[in-house]
Coordinates of C-alpha atoms in Angstrom, one line a residue:
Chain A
X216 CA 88.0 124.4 106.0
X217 CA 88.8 121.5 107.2
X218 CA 92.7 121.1 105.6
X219 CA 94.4 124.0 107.5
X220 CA 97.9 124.2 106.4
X221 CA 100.6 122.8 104.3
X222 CA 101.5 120.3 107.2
X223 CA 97.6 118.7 106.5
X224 CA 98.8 118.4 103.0
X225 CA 102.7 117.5 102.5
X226 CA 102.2 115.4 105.3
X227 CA 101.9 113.4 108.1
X228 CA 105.4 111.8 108.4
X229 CA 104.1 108.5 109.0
X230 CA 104.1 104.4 108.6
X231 CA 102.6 103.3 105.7
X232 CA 100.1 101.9 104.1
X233 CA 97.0 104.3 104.7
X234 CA 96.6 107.9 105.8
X235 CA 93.4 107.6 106.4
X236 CA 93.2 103.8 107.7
X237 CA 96.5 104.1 109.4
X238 CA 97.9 107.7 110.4
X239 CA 94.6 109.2 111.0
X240 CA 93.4 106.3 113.0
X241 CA 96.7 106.4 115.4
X242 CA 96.1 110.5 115.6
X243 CA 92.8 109.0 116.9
X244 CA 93.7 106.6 119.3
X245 CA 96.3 109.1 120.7
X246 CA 93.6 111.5 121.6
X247 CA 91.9 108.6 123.4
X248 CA 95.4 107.8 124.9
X249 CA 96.2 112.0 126.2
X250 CA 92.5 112.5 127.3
X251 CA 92.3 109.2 129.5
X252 CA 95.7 110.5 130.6
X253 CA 97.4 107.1 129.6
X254 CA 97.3 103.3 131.5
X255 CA 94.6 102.3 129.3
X256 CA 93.8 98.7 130.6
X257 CA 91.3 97.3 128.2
X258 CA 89.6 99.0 125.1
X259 CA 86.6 98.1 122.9
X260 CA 86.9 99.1 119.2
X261 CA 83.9 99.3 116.9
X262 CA 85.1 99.7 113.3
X263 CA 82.7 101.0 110.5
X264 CA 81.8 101.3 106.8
X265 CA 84.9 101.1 104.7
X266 CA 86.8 100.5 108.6
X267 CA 85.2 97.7 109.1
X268 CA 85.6 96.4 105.1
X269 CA 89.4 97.1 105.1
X270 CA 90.9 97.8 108.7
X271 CA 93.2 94.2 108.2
X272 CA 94.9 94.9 105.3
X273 CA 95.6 98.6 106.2
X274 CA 96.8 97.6 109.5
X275 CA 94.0 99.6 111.0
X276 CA 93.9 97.8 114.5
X277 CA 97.6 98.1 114.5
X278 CA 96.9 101.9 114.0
X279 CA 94.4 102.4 116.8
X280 CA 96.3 100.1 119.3
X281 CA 99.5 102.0 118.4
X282 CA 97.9 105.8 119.3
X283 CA 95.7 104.0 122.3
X284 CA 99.6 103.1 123.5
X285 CA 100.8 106.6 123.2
X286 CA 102.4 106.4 120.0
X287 CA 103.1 108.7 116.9
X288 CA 102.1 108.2 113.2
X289 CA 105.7 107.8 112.5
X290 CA 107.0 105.4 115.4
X291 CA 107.8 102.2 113.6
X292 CA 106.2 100.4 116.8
X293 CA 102.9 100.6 115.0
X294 CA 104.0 97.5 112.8
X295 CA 104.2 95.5 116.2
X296 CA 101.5 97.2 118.6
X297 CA 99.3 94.6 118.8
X298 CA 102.1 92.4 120.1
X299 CA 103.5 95.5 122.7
X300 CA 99.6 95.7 124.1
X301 CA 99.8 91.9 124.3
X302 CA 103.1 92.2 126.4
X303 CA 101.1 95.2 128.6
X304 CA 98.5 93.2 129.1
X305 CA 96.3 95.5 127.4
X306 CA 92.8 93.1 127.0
X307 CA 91.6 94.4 123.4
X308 CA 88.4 93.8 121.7
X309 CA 87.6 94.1 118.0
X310 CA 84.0 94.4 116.4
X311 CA 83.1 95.5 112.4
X312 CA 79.7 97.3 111.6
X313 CA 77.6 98.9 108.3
X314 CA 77.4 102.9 108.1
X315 CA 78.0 104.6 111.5
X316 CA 74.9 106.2 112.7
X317 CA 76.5 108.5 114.6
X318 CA 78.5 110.8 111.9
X319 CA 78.3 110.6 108.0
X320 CA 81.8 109.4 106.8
X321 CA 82.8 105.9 105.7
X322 CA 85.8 106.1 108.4
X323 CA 84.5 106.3 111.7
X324 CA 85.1 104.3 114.7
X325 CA 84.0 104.2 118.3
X326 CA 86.7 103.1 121.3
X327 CA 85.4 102.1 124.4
X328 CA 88.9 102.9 126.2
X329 CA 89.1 102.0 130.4
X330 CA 92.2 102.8 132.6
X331 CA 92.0 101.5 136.4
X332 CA 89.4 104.3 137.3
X333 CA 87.9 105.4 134.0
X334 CA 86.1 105.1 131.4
X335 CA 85.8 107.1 127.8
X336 CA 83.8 106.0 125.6
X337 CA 85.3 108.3 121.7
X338 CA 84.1 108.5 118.3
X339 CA 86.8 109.4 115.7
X340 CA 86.5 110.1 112.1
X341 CA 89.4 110.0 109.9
X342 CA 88.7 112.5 107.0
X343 CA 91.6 111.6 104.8
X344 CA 95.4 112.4 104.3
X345 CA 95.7 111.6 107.9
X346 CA 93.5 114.2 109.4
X347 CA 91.1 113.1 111.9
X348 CA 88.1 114.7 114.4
X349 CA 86.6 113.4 117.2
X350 CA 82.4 113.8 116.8
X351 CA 81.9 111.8 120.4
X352 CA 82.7 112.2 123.9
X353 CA 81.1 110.6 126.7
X354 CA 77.5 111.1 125.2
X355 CA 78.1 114.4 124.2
X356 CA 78.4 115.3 120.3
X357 CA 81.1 117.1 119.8
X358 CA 83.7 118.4 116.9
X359 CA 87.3 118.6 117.8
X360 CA 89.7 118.7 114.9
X361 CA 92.9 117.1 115.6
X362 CA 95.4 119.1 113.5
X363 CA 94.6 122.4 115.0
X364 CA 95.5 123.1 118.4
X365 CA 93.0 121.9 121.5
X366 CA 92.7 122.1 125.5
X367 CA 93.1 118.8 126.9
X368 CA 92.0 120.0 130.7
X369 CA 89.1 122.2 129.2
X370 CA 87.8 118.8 126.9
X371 CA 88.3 116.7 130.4
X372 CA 86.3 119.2 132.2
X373 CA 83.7 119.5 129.5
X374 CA 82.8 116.0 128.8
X375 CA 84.7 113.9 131.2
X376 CA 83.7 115.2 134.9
X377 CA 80.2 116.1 134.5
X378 CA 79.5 111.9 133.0
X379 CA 82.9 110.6 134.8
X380 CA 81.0 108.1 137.1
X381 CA 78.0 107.0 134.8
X382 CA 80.1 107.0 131.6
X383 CA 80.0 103.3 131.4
X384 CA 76.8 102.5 129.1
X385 CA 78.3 104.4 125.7
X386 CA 76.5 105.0 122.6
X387 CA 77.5 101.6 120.6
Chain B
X20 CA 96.1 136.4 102.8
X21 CA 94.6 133.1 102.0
X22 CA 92.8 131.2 99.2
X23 CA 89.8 129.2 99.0
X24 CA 89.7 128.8 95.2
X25 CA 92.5 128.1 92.1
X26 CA 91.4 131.8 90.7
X27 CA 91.4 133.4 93.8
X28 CA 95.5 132.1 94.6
X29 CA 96.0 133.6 91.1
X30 CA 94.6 136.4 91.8
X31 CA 96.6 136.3 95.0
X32 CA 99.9 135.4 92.8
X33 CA 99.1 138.7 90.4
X34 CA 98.6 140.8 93.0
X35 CA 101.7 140.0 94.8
X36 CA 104.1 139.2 91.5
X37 CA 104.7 136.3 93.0
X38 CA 104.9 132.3 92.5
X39 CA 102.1 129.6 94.2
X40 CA 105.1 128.2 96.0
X41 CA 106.3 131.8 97.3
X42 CA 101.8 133.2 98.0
X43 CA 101.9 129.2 100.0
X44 CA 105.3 130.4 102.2
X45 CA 103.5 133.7 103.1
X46 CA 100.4 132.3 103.5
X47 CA 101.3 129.8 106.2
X48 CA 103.6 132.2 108.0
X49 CA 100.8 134.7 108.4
X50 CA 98.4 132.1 109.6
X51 CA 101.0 130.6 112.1
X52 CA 103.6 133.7 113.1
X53 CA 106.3 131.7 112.4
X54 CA 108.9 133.1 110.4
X55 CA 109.3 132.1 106.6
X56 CA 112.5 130.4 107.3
X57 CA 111.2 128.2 109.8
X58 CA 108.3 126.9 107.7
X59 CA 110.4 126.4 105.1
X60 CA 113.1 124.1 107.1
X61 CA 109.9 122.6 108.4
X62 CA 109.0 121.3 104.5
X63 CA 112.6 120.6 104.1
X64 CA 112.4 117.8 106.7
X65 CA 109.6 116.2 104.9
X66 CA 111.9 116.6 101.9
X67 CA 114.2 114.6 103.6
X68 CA 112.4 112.0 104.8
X69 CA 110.7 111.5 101.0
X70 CA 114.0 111.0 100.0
X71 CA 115.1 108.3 102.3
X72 CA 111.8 106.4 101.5
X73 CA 113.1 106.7 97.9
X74 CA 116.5 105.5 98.7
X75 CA 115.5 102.3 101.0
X76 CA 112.4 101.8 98.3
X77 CA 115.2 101.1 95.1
X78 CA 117.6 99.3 97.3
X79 CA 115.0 96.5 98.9
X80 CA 114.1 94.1 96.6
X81 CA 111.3 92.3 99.3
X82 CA 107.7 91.8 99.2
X83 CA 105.3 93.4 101.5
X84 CA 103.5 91.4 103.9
X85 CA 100.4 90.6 101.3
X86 CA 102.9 89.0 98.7
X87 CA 101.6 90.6 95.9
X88 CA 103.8 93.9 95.5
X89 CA 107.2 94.7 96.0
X90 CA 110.7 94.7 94.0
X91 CA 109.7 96.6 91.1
X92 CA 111.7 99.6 91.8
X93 CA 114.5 97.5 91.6
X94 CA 113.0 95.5 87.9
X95 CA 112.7 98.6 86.8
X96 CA 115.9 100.2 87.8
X97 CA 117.9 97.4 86.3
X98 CA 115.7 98.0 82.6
X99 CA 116.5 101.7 82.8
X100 CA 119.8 101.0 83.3
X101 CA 119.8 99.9 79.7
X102 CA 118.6 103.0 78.6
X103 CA 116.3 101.4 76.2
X104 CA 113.1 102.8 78.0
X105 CA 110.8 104.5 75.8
X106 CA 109.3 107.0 78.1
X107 CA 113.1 109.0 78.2
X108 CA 115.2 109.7 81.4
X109 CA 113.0 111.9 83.7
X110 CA 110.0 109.7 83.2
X111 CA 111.7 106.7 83.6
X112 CA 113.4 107.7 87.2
X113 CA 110.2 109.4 88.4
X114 CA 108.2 105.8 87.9
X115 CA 111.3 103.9 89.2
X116 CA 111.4 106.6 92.5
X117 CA 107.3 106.7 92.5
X118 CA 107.2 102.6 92.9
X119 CA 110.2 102.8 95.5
X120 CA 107.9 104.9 97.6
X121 CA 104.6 103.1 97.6
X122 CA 106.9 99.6 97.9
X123 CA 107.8 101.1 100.9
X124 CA 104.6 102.3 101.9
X125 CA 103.2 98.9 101.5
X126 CA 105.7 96.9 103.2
X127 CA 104.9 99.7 106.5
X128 CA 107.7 102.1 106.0
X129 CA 107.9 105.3 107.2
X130 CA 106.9 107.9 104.4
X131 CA 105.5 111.3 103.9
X132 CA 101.5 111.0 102.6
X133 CA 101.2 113.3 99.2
X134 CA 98.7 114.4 100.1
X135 CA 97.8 111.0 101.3
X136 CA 99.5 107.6 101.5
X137 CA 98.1 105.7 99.1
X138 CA 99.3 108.3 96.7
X139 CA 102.1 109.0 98.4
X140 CA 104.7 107.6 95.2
X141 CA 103.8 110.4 92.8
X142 CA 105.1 114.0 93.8
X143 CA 108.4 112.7 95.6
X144 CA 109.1 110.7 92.2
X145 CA 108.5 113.7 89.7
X146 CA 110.3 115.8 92.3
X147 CA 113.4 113.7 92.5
X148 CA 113.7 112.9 88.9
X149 CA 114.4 116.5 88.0
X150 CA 117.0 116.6 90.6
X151 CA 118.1 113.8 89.6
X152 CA 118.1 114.7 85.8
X153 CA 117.8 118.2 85.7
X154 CA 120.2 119.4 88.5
X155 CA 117.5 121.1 90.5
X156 CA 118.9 121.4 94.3
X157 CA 116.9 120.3 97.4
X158 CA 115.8 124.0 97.6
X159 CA 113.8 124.1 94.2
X160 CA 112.4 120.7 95.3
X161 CA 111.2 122.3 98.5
X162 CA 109.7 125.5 96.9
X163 CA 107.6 122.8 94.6
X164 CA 106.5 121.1 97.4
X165 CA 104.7 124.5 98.7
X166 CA 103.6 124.8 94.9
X167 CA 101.7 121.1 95.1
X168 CA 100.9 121.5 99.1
X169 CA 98.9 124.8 97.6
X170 CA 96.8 122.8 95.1
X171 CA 96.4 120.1 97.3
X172 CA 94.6 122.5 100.0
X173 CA 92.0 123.9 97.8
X174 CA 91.5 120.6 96.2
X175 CA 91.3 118.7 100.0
X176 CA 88.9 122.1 101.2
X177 CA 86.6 122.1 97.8
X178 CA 86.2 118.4 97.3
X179 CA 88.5 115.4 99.0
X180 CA 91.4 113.6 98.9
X181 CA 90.5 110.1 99.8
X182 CA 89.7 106.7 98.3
X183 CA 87.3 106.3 100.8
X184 CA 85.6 110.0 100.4
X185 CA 85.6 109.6 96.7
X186 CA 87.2 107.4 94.6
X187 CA 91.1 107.1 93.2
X188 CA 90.1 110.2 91.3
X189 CA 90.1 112.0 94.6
X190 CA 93.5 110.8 95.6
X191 CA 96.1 109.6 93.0
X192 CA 93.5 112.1 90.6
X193 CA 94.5 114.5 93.8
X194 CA 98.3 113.7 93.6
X195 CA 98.7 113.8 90.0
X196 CA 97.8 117.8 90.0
X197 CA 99.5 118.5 92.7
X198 CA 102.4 117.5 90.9
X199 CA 101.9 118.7 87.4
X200 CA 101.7 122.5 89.0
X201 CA 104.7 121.7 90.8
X202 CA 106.9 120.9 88.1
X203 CA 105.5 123.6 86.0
X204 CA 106.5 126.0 88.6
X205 CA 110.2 124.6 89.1
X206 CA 110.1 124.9 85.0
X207 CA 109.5 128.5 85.7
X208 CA 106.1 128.5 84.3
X209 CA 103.6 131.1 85.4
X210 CA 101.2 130.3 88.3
X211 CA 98.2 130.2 85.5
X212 CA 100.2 127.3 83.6
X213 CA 100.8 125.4 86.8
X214 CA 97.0 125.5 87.8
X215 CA 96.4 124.7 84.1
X216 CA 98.2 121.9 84.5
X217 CA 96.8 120.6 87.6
X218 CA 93.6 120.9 85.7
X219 CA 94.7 119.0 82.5
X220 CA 96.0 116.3 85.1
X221 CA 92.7 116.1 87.2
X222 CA 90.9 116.1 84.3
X223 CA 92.3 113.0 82.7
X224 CA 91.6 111.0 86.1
X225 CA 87.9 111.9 86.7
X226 CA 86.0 108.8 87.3
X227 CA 88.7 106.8 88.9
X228 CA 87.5 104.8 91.3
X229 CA 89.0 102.8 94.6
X230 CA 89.2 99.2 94.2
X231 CA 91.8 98.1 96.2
X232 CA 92.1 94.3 96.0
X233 CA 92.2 92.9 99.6
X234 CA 91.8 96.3 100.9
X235 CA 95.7 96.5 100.4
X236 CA 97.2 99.9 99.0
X237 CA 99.0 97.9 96.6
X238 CA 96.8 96.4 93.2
X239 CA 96.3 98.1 91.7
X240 CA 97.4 101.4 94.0
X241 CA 101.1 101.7 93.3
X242 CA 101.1 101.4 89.5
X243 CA 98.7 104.0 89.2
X244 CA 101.1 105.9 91.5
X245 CA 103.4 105.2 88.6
X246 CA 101.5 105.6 85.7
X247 CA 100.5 109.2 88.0
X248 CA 104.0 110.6 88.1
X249 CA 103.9 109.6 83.6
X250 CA 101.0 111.8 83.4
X251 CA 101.7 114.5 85.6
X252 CA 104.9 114.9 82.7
X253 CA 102.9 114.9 79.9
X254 CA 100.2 117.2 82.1
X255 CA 103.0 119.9 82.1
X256 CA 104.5 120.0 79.3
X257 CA 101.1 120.3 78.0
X258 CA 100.5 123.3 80.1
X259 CA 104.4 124.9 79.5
X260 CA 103.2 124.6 75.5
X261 CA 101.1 127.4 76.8
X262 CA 98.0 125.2 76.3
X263 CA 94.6 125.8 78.5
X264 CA 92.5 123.4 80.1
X265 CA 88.8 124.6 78.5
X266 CA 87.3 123.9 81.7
X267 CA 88.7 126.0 84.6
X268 CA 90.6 124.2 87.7
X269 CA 87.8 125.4 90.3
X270 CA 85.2 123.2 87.6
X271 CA 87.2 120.6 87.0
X272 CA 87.2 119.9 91.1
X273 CA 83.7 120.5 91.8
X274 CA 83.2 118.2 88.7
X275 CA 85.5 115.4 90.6
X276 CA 83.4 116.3 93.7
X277 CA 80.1 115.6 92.2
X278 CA 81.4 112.5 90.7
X279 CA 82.9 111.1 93.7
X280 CA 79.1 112.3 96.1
X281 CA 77.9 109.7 93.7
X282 CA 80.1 107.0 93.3
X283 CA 78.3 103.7 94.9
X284 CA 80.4 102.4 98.2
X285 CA 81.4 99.4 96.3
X286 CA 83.8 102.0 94.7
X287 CA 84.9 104.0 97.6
X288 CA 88.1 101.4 99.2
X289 CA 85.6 99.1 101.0
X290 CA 87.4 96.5 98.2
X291 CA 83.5 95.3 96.8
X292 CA 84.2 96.2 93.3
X293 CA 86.2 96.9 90.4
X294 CA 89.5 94.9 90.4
X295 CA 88.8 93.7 93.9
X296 CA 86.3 91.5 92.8
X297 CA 88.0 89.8 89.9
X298 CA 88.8 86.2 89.9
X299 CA 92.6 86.9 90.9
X300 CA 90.8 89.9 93.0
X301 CA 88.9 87.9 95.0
X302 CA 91.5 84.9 95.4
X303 CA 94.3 87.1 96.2
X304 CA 91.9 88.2 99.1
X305 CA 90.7 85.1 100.3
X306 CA 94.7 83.9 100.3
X307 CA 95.7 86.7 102.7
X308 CA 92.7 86.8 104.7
X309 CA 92.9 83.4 105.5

């Protein structure tokens, strides 16, 4: 069961237009943000399938810029977060592929996120009304939902130590 | 207590005498060990904040970004007004408060996704067109919104709720349900005629498919969040007449689930088909994306 409550449902609170190409996608990009532990200098985002088709008009870069930033699905910021990375000097690159070969969904993405000493490289797929999962961490398939409840530290030390100074080449 | 099928939150319902809205309150604060007061207040915020979408959505009279929706809530306030419309009061306010929300949606305001964004228009307008008309308080809205959040889970868990996953059907199709049980509940229907409903709803939007021009969750999105909020009337009264859907609710979704595994991409919001590639489909897109 992938839809756990009535929150998953009735729900998110969020800026429009997509839950899937917008709120999910910032719910993604904020994982990548808390996990990295913030300051994220540069990122590299590999959009996908029915991303990569649609993510302008949805405002789907805004989305993942937004969460990358630290922000909410329902912080009105989103509408402007390419401009607030601009202004933190955030150096963001954009690139649109087929079918992701890494997880079987039509809205996946990859982020290539660095901060001053790290590097993650995250897959996220957003399932629909706004709930997302991460499938990829640091070469290491994984299956986090992100509207249940998950250990930050015990992801970092699972994925994150162990590849911290090799975690450069990514799967894309 | 939980559910993982439409006859087994009946079941559920008849065992406990009580509504989907009241199995859905228990249900979550069970799972959670939160008391039933707080997950109540917590649906009452969303309340709240559908609501002010509705409000801003009648009062702004703008286009979204794209150019190619916006202002409608406010045509079609100003024809209701003259009480001419043919559809009668409650249907008429729940299209006028169901375009107010996508508008809103569209133009990147803050709204609360039923169960999704793109169909976001469809419960809040059905919901606040029997306050409106009907004097239901904010605390019957609420209980329908555990009524349609009920559906909406074993629909999401059984098949999806996404363009993308499969098709309109899967979303505004999702939406419309969710909303037919939930006035049929604040009607005091039984549980049965709600789920009935949700049936009759889903039924009538099998096939739809996700052919957003541009990409855009605006053409033809928000007037089949209108046209949604119509049905999901006519889906309940339907079912308060005491009438069945032949084919039971837990069919009816798997048959929206096998539809929507088969649906070609083209079909599925990547904006290669259907009304996206018209003429005026495909110019509206090159316009923007230029």
């Amino acid at each position: 069961m992938v839809y756990n409550s009535y929150f998953d449902i009735i729900g998110p609170i969020m800026v429009g237009p997509s839950s899937s190409h917008t709120a999910g996608v910032v719910t993604i990009g904020k994982f990548v943000h808390d996990f990295l532990g913030g300051g994220i200098e540069s990122a590299e985002i590999v959009f996908y399938d029915s991303f990569s088709e649609t993510h302008k008009g949805h405002g789907t870069d805004k989305a993942i810029v937004g969460g990358l930033l630290g922000l909410d699905t329902d912080d009105s910021r989103i509408r402007v977060a390419l401009e607030l990375a601009a202004k933190r000097d955030v150096r963001l690159a954009f690139e649109c592929r087929g079918e992701c070969p890494y997880y079987d969904h039509p809205n996946t993405l990859l982020v290539r996120a660095k901060t001053a000493r790290d590097t993650a490289v995250i897959g996220g797929v957003s399932l629909g009304g706004g709930i997302s999962k991460i499938f990829y961490v640091n070469e290491f398939a994984v299956d986090i939902p992100l509207n249940a409840p998950y250990d930050l530290n015990e992801l970092r030390n699972k994925f994150w130590q162990k590849t911290r100074c090799e975690a450069v080449a990514g799967g894309a | 207590m939980d559910f993982a099928s439409m006859e087994e939150l009946l079941a559920l319902c008849e065992a406990t005498n009580k509504s989907i809205a009241e199995v859905m309150v228990a249900r979550e604060s069970s799972k959670s060990g939160r008391p039933e007061q707080e997950i109540v207040e917590g649906m009452k915020q969303r309340l709240v904040r559908m609501k002010e979408a509705i409000d801003q959505g009648v009062a702004d009279r703008t286009l979204a970004p794209s150019g190619i929706s916006g202002g409608d809530a406010y045509k079609l306030e100003r024809y209701l007004e003259k009480g001419e419309q043919l559809t009668g009061q409650i249907v008429g306010d729940a299209m006028k408060f169901a375009f107010a929300t996508s508008e809103m949606n569209a133009r990147m305001g803050i709204i609360v996704a039923t169960p999704t964004a793109g169909s976001a228009g469809i419960l809040p307008g059905c919901l606040f067109s029997l306050h409106e008309n009907q004097k239901y308080t904010f605390e019957h809205l609420v209980m329908a919104l555990f009524t349609a959040s009920a559906i909406g889970y074993v629909i999401a868990n059984r098949a999806f709720i996404s363009g993308a996953a499969g098709g309109c059907q899967a979303e505004v199709g999702s939406a419309t349900a969710m909303a037919a049980a939930a006035i049929v509940e604040t009607k005091q229907g039984t549980p049965r005629q709600a789920v009935h409903a949700a049936a009759i709803a889903l039924k009538s939007m099998l096939g739809l498919v996700c052919d957003p021009v541009a990409g855009l969750v605006e053409v033809p999105c928000i007037k089949r969040n209108v046209l949604g909020s119509s049905l999901a009337f006519s889906a309940a009264d339907i079912a308060l007449a005491g009438i069945e859907s032949q084919i039971p609710c837990d069919e009816v979704i798997g048959a929206m689930y096998e539809i929507g595994k088969k649906m070609p991409r083209a079909y599925r919001e990547t904006a290669l088909g259907g009304l996206a590639v018209t003429p005026t489909g495909s110019a509206v897109k090159e316009r923007i994306m230029k």
